[in-house]
Amino acid sequence: MQIHDLEKIFLDKIEREIKIEPRDWMPDAYRKTLVRQISQHAHSEIVGMLPEGNWISRAPSLKRKAILIAKVQDEAGHGLYLYSATETLGTSREETINDLHSGKAKYSSIFNYPTLTWADMGAIGWLVDGAAIMNQVMLCRTSYGPYARAMVRICKEESFHQRQGFDILYTLSKGSREQKDMCQDAINRWWWPSLMMFGPKDSDSTHSDQSMKWKVKRMTNDELRQRFIDMIAEQVKVLGMILPDPNLKWNESGKHYDFGEINWGEFWNVVKGNGPCNKQRIAARKKAWEEGAWVRDAAAAYAEKRKAKAQKTELEAA
Amino acid sequence: MATNHLINQSTYQPVNLSTSQLINYTLFLADNALILGQRNSEWCGHGPVLEQDIAITNISLDLIGQARNFYQYAASQIGGPATEDSLAYLRTEREFKNLLLVEQPNGDWAGTTLRQFFFSTYQYFLYLQLQNSTDEQLAAIAEKALKEVTYHLRWSSEWVIRLGDGTEESKDRMLAAIDELWPFTGELFLPSAFEIQVAKEIVGADVAIIQKEWQKKVASVFEEATLPLPKDDIYMQRGGKDGVHTEHLGYILAEMQYLQRTYPGCAW
């Protein structure tokens, strides 16, 4: 079959909402886009363990500690699903991880912000996971089957995390003066970075058009961001807190919230590696990987020995 | 003791002044699980490979769950304002009764998995007995926890074997970890006053039986791991059960307790 025909079959499937599966023909650029996006998503889960992991040892109650551990563990699990989904596209986990460590592959810019107080655990759950869910719910319908199925599983756990995050903030908002201040301060610091999670404006987004055509993405950055703002602007009222945007107000005719200008200078700087924690995050990941090398080697050597032993026993028995 | 003086003034239970050895025993079980859970959780996000990051964190979570069950039981015995959190967050390093073994630093993966293996073996045989305790609450907690500990024991045994019989480097690291941790294993089998008292009333486990089983299991795993058993004459450290700890515990508690200490009396 000619490439032209294959492409036609591919586009026809996309058109008819038939999922693309690992063994199906797909355009190289589609494959590349997916490897980039899914591995970036996987890396985000793994790097995302660090800002929250930072508070496990200091969680203020045993219940919160247990919840936080379980949550960070879920993220590791999401990383695993997503690395597996990436591997269905013909790239190895190790290769993908090397790209992360070399800086070639990106991860969500949000995880380059530091977690400074306990309230940040709430703000991350509510805002960061909230923004992630907006993206992920859309991705449950993405055109590539393994990615879509991973997202369905991940979304269930993420919504749970978001509720937990909100619950942390809710408890703080009903607490002492210091706790309320801690809550507002965390919202102030995480609000704008979480809006940046949807990526650049549609007009500046390089991958958007093609991704929409291939139905990898089902909504644009700006559409998702607006949905998120509309949702959070209502939820923040329950906390009795405010969002740090003087231009945020309900637009009656458009039936949505208008909001202020995002600091795109900051966004691009964080993406380029100049955020407050970029260096520490990658350093922590590299350190774990490098210091774990002897463990992985030992596991491999032991497995080899076992295999040899089993073969020998088999031979002797024969 | 100065610490008791301080605690007496607050609304929290002065646990060391308790007349009930069952309370002390319950706290001992809780403290072991909590401190090792705290240590293991330090790996979260830093494990040698994702699957094992998940495994060690999972064990940490199980241990903290066990600690919560024991603390809740201790709190119900103490009564008044005592809660799982007041017991975990507002007692001092002289009041914690955990084994010295569990407060040792993580070290490398060999140190962490060996510490887990020593402790899980101990906990396995301890809970095996405890599930038959005449104290229904202890028996129920032990029965539930035993399922988890069975998994911890299998996992940590496998790692001791894998590293012992892996590469030259992994064996060296395992040998160094044995050197480091072995002197803390004697304390597991030196019964404290509260263990003796509780065992006498048939609610606690018999330490001598645990010791025998522990030695057997360790010997068999070490043999499979091609690791030598340390000599009999190694001097053993002790003190944890009486609140005389290594210098590590103070830092663990400073980190763990700081929010509760900074903002006392808050809900989180």
XYZ file of C-alpha atoms in Angstrom:
586
model
C 0.000 0.000 0.000
C 1.129 3.515 -0.725
C 1.876 5.902 2.120
C -0.850 8.048 0.682
C -3.428 5.294 1.208
C -2.188 4.533 4.691
C -2.510 8.147 5.599
C -6.019 8.174 4.246
C -6.992 5.182 6.372
C -5.402 6.853 9.393
C -7.243 10.131 8.891
C -10.459 8.283 8.249
C -10.118 6.496 11.601
C -9.457 9.799 13.321
C -12.502 11.227 11.647
C -14.704 8.332 12.762
C -13.356 8.442 16.342
C -11.746 5.018 16.042
C -8.772 4.822 18.411
C -5.316 4.464 16.911
C -3.544 1.443 18.392
C 0.204 0.661 18.695
C 0.364 -1.627 15.672
C -1.593 0.682 13.378
C 0.166 2.755 10.790
C 0.524 6.367 11.877
C 2.326 9.408 10.449
C 5.805 9.906 11.857
C 4.886 13.328 13.103
C 1.859 11.905 14.970
C 4.118 9.339 16.626
C 6.653 12.030 17.524
C 4.023 14.355 18.912
C 2.673 11.581 21.091
C 6.084 10.488 22.344
C 6.821 14.090 23.225
C 3.487 14.684 24.912
C 3.050 11.376 26.769
C 6.636 11.209 28.006
C 6.409 14.825 29.108
C 3.262 13.867 30.923
C 5.041 10.899 32.546
C 7.969 13.087 33.580
C 5.560 15.591 35.091
C 4.141 12.870 37.311
C 7.599 11.850 38.468
C 9.070 15.302 38.967
C 5.734 16.244 40.511
C 6.422 13.791 43.327
C 9.189 16.072 44.601
C 7.356 19.254 45.662
C 4.778 17.218 47.555
C 7.231 14.627 48.787
C 8.957 17.586 50.389
C 6.201 17.713 53.040
C 5.688 14.036 53.854
C 8.050 14.073 56.824
C 6.432 17.274 58.144
C 2.735 16.614 57.567
C 0.878 17.966 60.611
C -1.201 14.889 61.441
C -0.864 11.171 60.883
C -3.965 11.115 58.742
C -2.662 13.888 56.489
C 0.698 12.174 56.319
C -0.887 8.904 55.209
C -3.035 10.677 52.610
C -0.057 12.561 51.246
C 2.074 9.430 50.958
C -0.740 7.625 49.189
C -1.138 10.540 46.821
C 2.523 10.777 45.903
C 2.517 7.032 45.427
C -0.431 7.355 43.039
C 1.659 9.813 41.043
C 4.475 7.291 40.744
C 1.866 4.833 39.492
C 0.623 7.352 36.930
C 4.210 7.806 35.805
C 4.427 4.054 35.278
C 1.231 3.902 33.189
C 2.417 6.776 31.073
C 5.914 5.413 30.514
C 4.249 2.184 29.398
C 2.012 4.131 27.035
C 5.111 5.869 25.650
C 6.784 2.512 25.137
C 3.931 1.338 22.920
C 5.199 3.958 20.471
C 8.566 2.261 20.207
C 10.721 4.189 22.635
C 12.221 2.773 25.834
C 11.637 4.086 29.317
C 15.346 4.496 29.826
C 15.715 6.556 26.654
C 12.845 8.738 27.769
C 14.357 9.220 31.216
C 17.701 10.155 29.697
C 15.958 12.866 27.722
C 14.493 14.231 30.936
C 17.875 14.282 32.642
C 19.608 15.924 29.699
C 16.959 18.634 29.569
C 15.832 17.566 26.099
C 12.418 16.504 27.373
C 10.292 18.882 29.406
C 7.915 18.408 32.301
C 5.136 20.624 33.566
C 6.510 24.027 34.520
C 4.407 24.068 37.688
C 6.740 21.684 39.485
C 9.519 24.230 39.373
C 7.808 26.185 42.119
C 8.760 25.491 45.728
C 6.424 24.165 48.434
C 7.003 26.577 51.283
C 4.229 25.808 53.748
C 1.831 23.002 54.568
C -0.948 24.957 52.851
C 0.885 24.393 49.568
C -0.190 20.740 49.785
C -3.761 21.966 49.665
C -3.153 24.495 46.916
C -1.376 21.925 44.770
C -4.202 19.441 45.182
C -6.907 21.967 44.493
C -5.317 24.163 41.810
C -2.574 22.096 40.215
C -4.456 18.814 40.180
C -7.561 20.762 39.265
C -5.828 22.180 36.195
C -4.379 18.770 35.380
C -7.858 17.236 35.477
C -9.156 19.781 32.955
C -6.471 18.592 30.595
C -6.844 14.944 31.404
C -10.600 14.707 31.111
C -10.157 15.973 27.572
C -7.370 13.436 27.017
C -9.636 10.539 27.980
C -11.001 11.087 24.452
C -7.641 11.500 22.776
C -7.170 9.592 19.521
C -4.341 7.309 20.632
C -5.829 4.302 22.446
C -3.139 3.526 25.052
C -2.946 7.180 26.068
C -6.715 7.549 26.317
C -7.008 4.415 28.453
C -4.194 5.530 30.767
C -5.984 8.842 31.213
C -9.248 7.183 32.215
C -7.505 5.392 35.072
C -5.494 8.426 36.072
C -8.462 10.787 36.078
C -10.301 8.787 38.711
C -7.420 9.129 41.143
C -6.750 12.746 40.250
C -10.260 13.889 41.087
C -9.838 12.250 44.433
C -6.572 14.126 44.976
C -8.201 17.379 44.075
C -10.911 16.885 46.663
C -8.268 16.057 49.260
C -6.373 19.231 48.395
C -9.482 21.313 48.711
C -10.201 19.663 52.031
C -6.781 20.691 53.357
C -7.466 24.307 52.411
C -11.008 24.144 53.716
C -9.748 22.973 57.108
C -7.163 25.755 57.178
C -9.746 28.329 56.133
C -11.838 27.383 59.157
C -8.863 27.392 61.502
C -6.780 29.933 63.390
C -5.705 33.327 62.042
C -2.298 31.871 61.154
C -3.887 28.967 59.313
C -6.130 31.289 57.312
C -3.146 33.426 56.376
C -1.238 30.324 55.364
C -4.150 29.299 53.169
C -4.447 32.657 51.398
C -0.692 32.898 50.931
C -0.575 29.502 49.242
C -3.422 30.451 46.902
C -1.605 33.689 46.075
C 1.555 31.849 45.110
C -0.031 28.957 43.175
C -2.803 30.723 41.287
C -0.855 32.185 38.370
C 1.509 29.234 37.930
C -1.503 26.915 37.744
C -3.026 29.051 34.973
C 0.257 28.677 33.109
C -0.180 24.898 33.183
C -2.507 25.148 30.183
C 0.383 26.340 28.094
C 0.827 29.439 25.958
C -2.054 31.333 24.446
C -3.578 29.660 21.400
C -2.000 32.294 19.188
C 1.483 31.357 20.483
C 1.065 27.595 20.736
C 3.236 25.781 18.182
C 1.781 22.289 18.470
C -1.872 23.140 18.947
C -3.209 23.171 15.400
C -1.869 19.831 14.323
C -2.751 18.222 17.660
C -6.322 19.390 17.329
C -6.579 18.016 13.781
C -5.289 14.644 14.893
C -7.584 14.779 17.902
C -4.654 14.313 20.237
C -5.945 17.463 21.875
C -9.673 18.026 21.926
C -9.757 21.570 23.259
C -7.387 24.494 22.966
C -5.201 25.851 25.762
C -7.314 28.963 26.111
C -10.603 27.064 26.187
C -9.372 24.796 28.951
C -7.879 27.684 30.902
C -11.166 29.570 30.778
C -13.085 26.536 32.032
C -10.655 26.154 34.874
C -10.931 29.790 35.908
C -14.725 29.639 35.840
C -14.677 26.601 38.084
C -12.100 27.867 40.581
C -13.580 31.349 40.828
C -16.715 29.741 42.222
C -14.948 27.268 44.513
C -12.759 29.922 46.110
C -15.886 31.491 47.565
C -16.474 28.387 49.640
C -13.072 28.909 51.209
C -13.778 32.558 51.902
C -10.479 33.371 50.208
C -9.672 35.471 47.159
C -7.796 34.850 43.941
C -4.879 37.255 43.489
C -6.199 38.930 40.355
C -7.779 42.405 40.583
C -9.126 42.003 37.052
C -11.031 38.838 37.773
C -14.749 39.466 37.360
C -17.883 37.815 36.105
C -18.734 38.688 32.530
C -22.505 38.488 32.303
C -22.736 38.667 28.538
C -20.021 36.082 27.927
C -21.140 33.928 30.892
C -17.591 33.464 32.101
C -14.982 35.124 34.257
C -12.677 37.691 32.704
C -9.211 37.649 34.130
C -5.938 39.562 34.119
C -2.878 39.105 31.965
C -0.605 36.155 32.680
C 3.062 36.983 33.126
C 4.307 35.239 29.995
C 7.846 36.420 30.614
C 7.883 34.376 33.785
C 6.254 31.426 32.039
C 8.874 31.235 29.288
C 11.667 31.654 31.786
C 10.434 28.779 33.894
C 10.028 26.637 30.766
C 13.582 27.492 29.770
C 14.975 26.358 33.104
C 15.075 29.566 35.105
C 12.253 28.862 37.546
C 12.922 28.787 41.280
C 13.435 24.999 41.448
C 14.314 23.810 37.930
C 17.871 22.962 38.846
C 17.007 21.267 42.139
C 14.270 19.138 40.592
C 16.441 17.763 37.810
C 19.359 17.360 40.193
C 17.183 15.307 42.548
C 15.983 13.081 39.718
C 19.482 12.565 38.355
C 20.842 11.819 41.802
C 18.174 9.174 42.414
C 18.894 7.606 39.035
C 22.672 7.670 39.347
C 22.767 6.491 42.940
C 20.328 3.738 42.026
C 22.505 2.431 39.186
C 24.263 -0.168 41.338
C 20.885 -1.395 42.602
C 19.560 -1.872 39.076
C 22.830 -3.567 38.077
C 22.628 -5.906 41.046
C 19.027 -6.801 40.246
C 19.977 -7.551 36.639
C 23.043 -9.605 37.656
C 20.998 -11.602 40.121
C 18.291 -12.268 37.541
C 20.959 -13.544 35.140
C 22.355 -15.870 37.794
C 18.906 -17.215 38.525
C 18.267 -17.832 34.870
C 21.570 -19.657 34.433
C 20.864 -21.738 37.516
C 17.399 -22.666 36.306
C 18.748 -23.671 32.911
C 21.428 -25.819 34.516
C 18.882 -27.599 36.686
C 16.742 -28.181 33.629
C 19.663 -29.653 31.699
C 20.592 -31.942 34.553
C 17.038 -33.127 34.830
C 16.855 -33.907 31.115
C 12.024 14.327 84.665
C 11.898 17.734 83.064
C 9.917 16.572 80.066
C 7.211 15.137 82.263
C 6.996 18.370 84.160
C 6.322 20.186 80.927
C 3.748 17.720 79.759
C 1.966 17.693 83.083
C 1.173 21.343 82.620
C -0.431 20.752 79.271
C -3.537 18.755 78.580
C -1.566 15.847 77.224
C -1.112 12.523 78.849
C 2.228 12.015 80.629
C 2.679 8.625 79.152
C 5.834 7.695 81.005
C 4.108 8.176 84.315
C 1.441 5.776 83.267
C 0.670 2.990 85.647
C -0.528 0.742 82.878
C 2.190 -1.235 81.175
C -0.301 -2.128 78.476
C -0.272 1.532 77.447
C 3.498 1.539 77.300
C 3.467 -1.662 75.317
C 0.903 -0.314 72.852
C 2.965 2.828 72.422
C 6.082 0.760 71.875
C 4.343 -1.041 69.008
C 3.088 2.244 67.594
C 6.401 4.076 67.867
C 8.284 1.320 66.036
C 5.882 1.444 63.139
C 5.748 5.226 62.981
C 9.474 5.875 63.089
C 10.279 3.267 60.466
C 7.381 4.556 58.366
C 8.823 8.044 58.662
C 12.267 6.830 57.641
C 11.023 4.840 54.654
C 8.955 7.762 53.445
C 12.173 9.737 52.968
C 12.691 7.591 49.864
C 9.523 8.855 48.240
C 10.565 10.294 44.877
C 14.190 9.230 45.331
C 14.102 5.456 44.867
C 16.525 3.626 42.551
C 13.761 2.733 40.106
C 10.103 3.693 39.946
C 8.734 0.271 40.914
C 10.844 0.219 44.084
C 10.063 3.818 44.894
C 6.454 2.670 44.940
C 7.245 -0.436 47.002
C 9.168 1.314 49.770
C 6.574 4.081 49.937
C 3.846 1.477 50.103
C 5.568 -0.153 53.076
C 5.900 3.235 54.690
C 2.183 3.780 54.292
C 1.354 0.369 55.784
C 3.556 1.102 58.784
C 1.995 4.486 59.400
C -1.414 2.829 59.188
C -0.344 0.327 61.837
C 1.049 3.120 63.989
C -2.272 4.947 63.783
C -4.173 1.849 64.903
C -1.900 1.359 67.890
C -1.909 5.049 68.833
C -5.676 5.165 68.643
C -5.836 2.183 70.938
C -3.322 3.732 73.322
C -5.312 6.972 73.297
C -8.499 5.124 74.164
C -6.749 3.489 77.114
C -5.352 6.812 78.288
C -8.627 8.645 77.821
C -9.095 12.381 78.211
C -7.706 14.542 75.440
C -5.187 11.962 74.182
C -5.381 11.281 70.445
C -3.239 9.497 67.879
C -1.767 12.878 67.008
C -1.035 14.046 70.532
C 0.828 10.797 71.097
C 2.809 11.033 67.883
C 3.405 14.767 67.804
C 3.634 15.898 71.391
C 5.799 13.351 73.121
C 9.527 13.984 73.363
C 12.491 11.856 72.378
C 12.791 10.614 75.975
C 9.239 9.313 75.804
C 9.415 7.505 72.485
C 9.900 3.773 73.006
C 10.838 2.633 69.536
C 13.700 0.256 68.869
C 17.006 1.896 68.001
C 17.007 -0.116 64.772
C 14.087 1.742 63.215
C 15.509 5.213 63.802
C 18.760 4.463 61.987
C 19.291 6.570 58.871
C 18.297 5.105 55.508
C 21.847 4.889 54.218
C 21.861 3.339 50.769
C 19.366 0.850 49.334
C 21.255 -1.996 51.023
C 20.930 -0.348 54.437
C 17.259 0.416 53.937
C 16.283 -3.045 52.716
C 18.356 -4.803 55.379
C 16.837 -2.686 58.149
C 13.422 -3.515 56.734
C 14.276 -7.205 56.601
C 15.467 -7.309 60.234
C 12.419 -5.416 61.376
C 9.833 -7.195 59.224
C 11.132 -10.582 60.351
C 10.773 -9.429 63.937
C 7.376 -7.883 63.350
C 6.144 -10.958 61.522
C 6.832 -13.334 64.406
C 5.674 -10.764 66.921
C 2.300 -10.234 65.234
C 1.929 -13.949 64.664
C 1.771 -14.333 68.435
C -0.023 -11.117 69.093
C -2.998 -12.058 66.955
C -3.763 -14.624 69.647
C -3.494 -12.064 72.410
C -6.232 -12.093 75.039
C -6.370 -8.360 74.487
C -8.883 -8.265 71.657
C -7.831 -4.907 70.357
C -4.145 -5.851 70.076
C -5.124 -9.160 68.503
C -7.289 -7.452 65.892
C -4.640 -4.897 64.945
C -1.982 -7.593 64.711
C -4.179 -9.812 62.590
C -4.845 -7.055 60.100
C -1.222 -5.905 60.045
C 0.129 -9.405 59.584
C -1.099 -9.464 55.990
C 0.954 -6.358 55.271
C 3.995 -7.552 57.164
C 3.975 -10.827 55.248
C 4.383 -8.780 52.100
C 7.115 -6.585 53.663
C 9.009 -9.666 54.741
C 8.861 -11.234 51.318
C 9.920 -8.024 49.616
C 12.810 -7.267 51.962
C 14.046 -10.886 51.960
C 14.140 -10.784 48.190
C 16.234 -7.634 48.248
C 18.694 -8.982 50.784
C 19.150 -12.015 48.550
C 19.301 -10.012 45.347
C 21.907 -7.614 46.675
C 23.886 -10.231 48.576
C 24.061 -12.455 45.521
C 24.063 -9.693 42.899
C 27.256 -7.882 41.947
C 30.473 -7.454 43.873
C 29.491 -3.897 44.716
C 26.042 -4.838 45.954
C 27.535 -7.541 48.154
C 30.059 -5.099 49.615
C 27.310 -2.652 50.338
C 25.215 -5.348 51.979
C 28.187 -6.374 54.138
C 28.686 -2.766 55.192
C 24.986 -2.500 56.041
C 25.170 -5.654 58.177
C 28.142 -4.166 60.000
C 26.212 -1.001 60.626
C 22.864 -2.474 61.680
C 23.639 -5.756 63.395
C 24.485 -4.128 66.775
C 20.919 -2.807 66.898
C 19.275 -6.213 66.549
C 20.018 -7.403 70.090
C 17.558 -4.947 71.561
C 14.690 -6.628 69.759
C 14.962 -9.550 72.155
C 15.827 -7.839 75.414
C 12.435 -7.569 77.069
C 11.650 -4.278 78.759
C 9.681 -4.016 81.972
C 6.486 -3.425 80.038
C 7.039 -6.393 77.739
C 7.613 -8.703 80.690
C 4.567 -7.416 82.509
C 2.338 -7.616 79.469
C 3.589 -11.067 78.503
C 2.845 -12.268 82.020
C -0.752 -11.181 81.663
C -0.828 -13.156 78.391
C -1.678 -10.233 76.227
C 1.759 -9.697 74.758
C 4.167 -11.839 72.805
C 6.980 -13.965 74.184
C 10.239 -12.364 73.116
C 12.240 -15.583 73.490
C 10.080 -17.340 70.904
C 10.387 -14.423 68.502
C 14.141 -14.492 68.901
C 14.423 -18.134 67.911
C 12.240 -17.711 64.858
C 14.016 -14.508 63.905
C 17.438 -16.139 64.026
C 16.242 -19.049 61.930
C 14.745 -16.835 59.264
C 17.725 -14.480 59.126
C 20.127 -17.404 58.861
C 18.216 -18.963 55.975
C 17.912 -15.714 54.025
C 21.561 -14.844 54.609
C 22.549 -18.268 53.400
C 20.592 -17.865 50.202
C 22.082 -14.393 49.836
C 25.588 -15.859 50.268
C 26.083 -13.476 53.193
C 27.949 -14.524 56.349
C 26.172 -14.302 59.694
C 27.937 -11.937 62.090
C 29.824 -13.478 65.006
C 28.019 -14.102 68.295
C 30.203 -11.790 70.351
C 29.222 -8.487 68.778
C 28.258 -5.942 71.393
C 24.610 -4.999 71.203
C 23.204 -1.509 71.705
C 20.086 -0.966 73.765
C 17.956 1.785 75.242
C 15.165 2.609 72.795
C 12.440 0.889 74.780
C 13.355 3.020 77.801
C 13.501 6.222 75.803
C 17.293 6.315 75.621
C 17.827 6.739 71.897
C 20.583 7.389 69.418
C 21.183 10.993 68.400
C 19.084 10.451 65.282
C 15.673 10.455 66.935
C 15.749 14.078 68.060
C 16.062 15.227 64.473
C 13.339 12.908 63.252
C 10.941 14.326 65.825
C 12.002 17.941 65.281
C 11.092 17.596 61.635
C 7.989 15.509 62.134
C 6.473 17.523 64.973
C 7.302 21.086 64.049
C 3.891 22.196 62.789
C 2.029 20.795 65.763
C 4.552 22.434 68.073
C 4.449 25.785 66.280
C 0.660 26.012 66.121
C -0.580 24.012 69.087
C -4.173 22.986 69.375
C -5.121 23.429 65.706
C -7.082 21.119 63.444
C -5.355 20.234 60.182
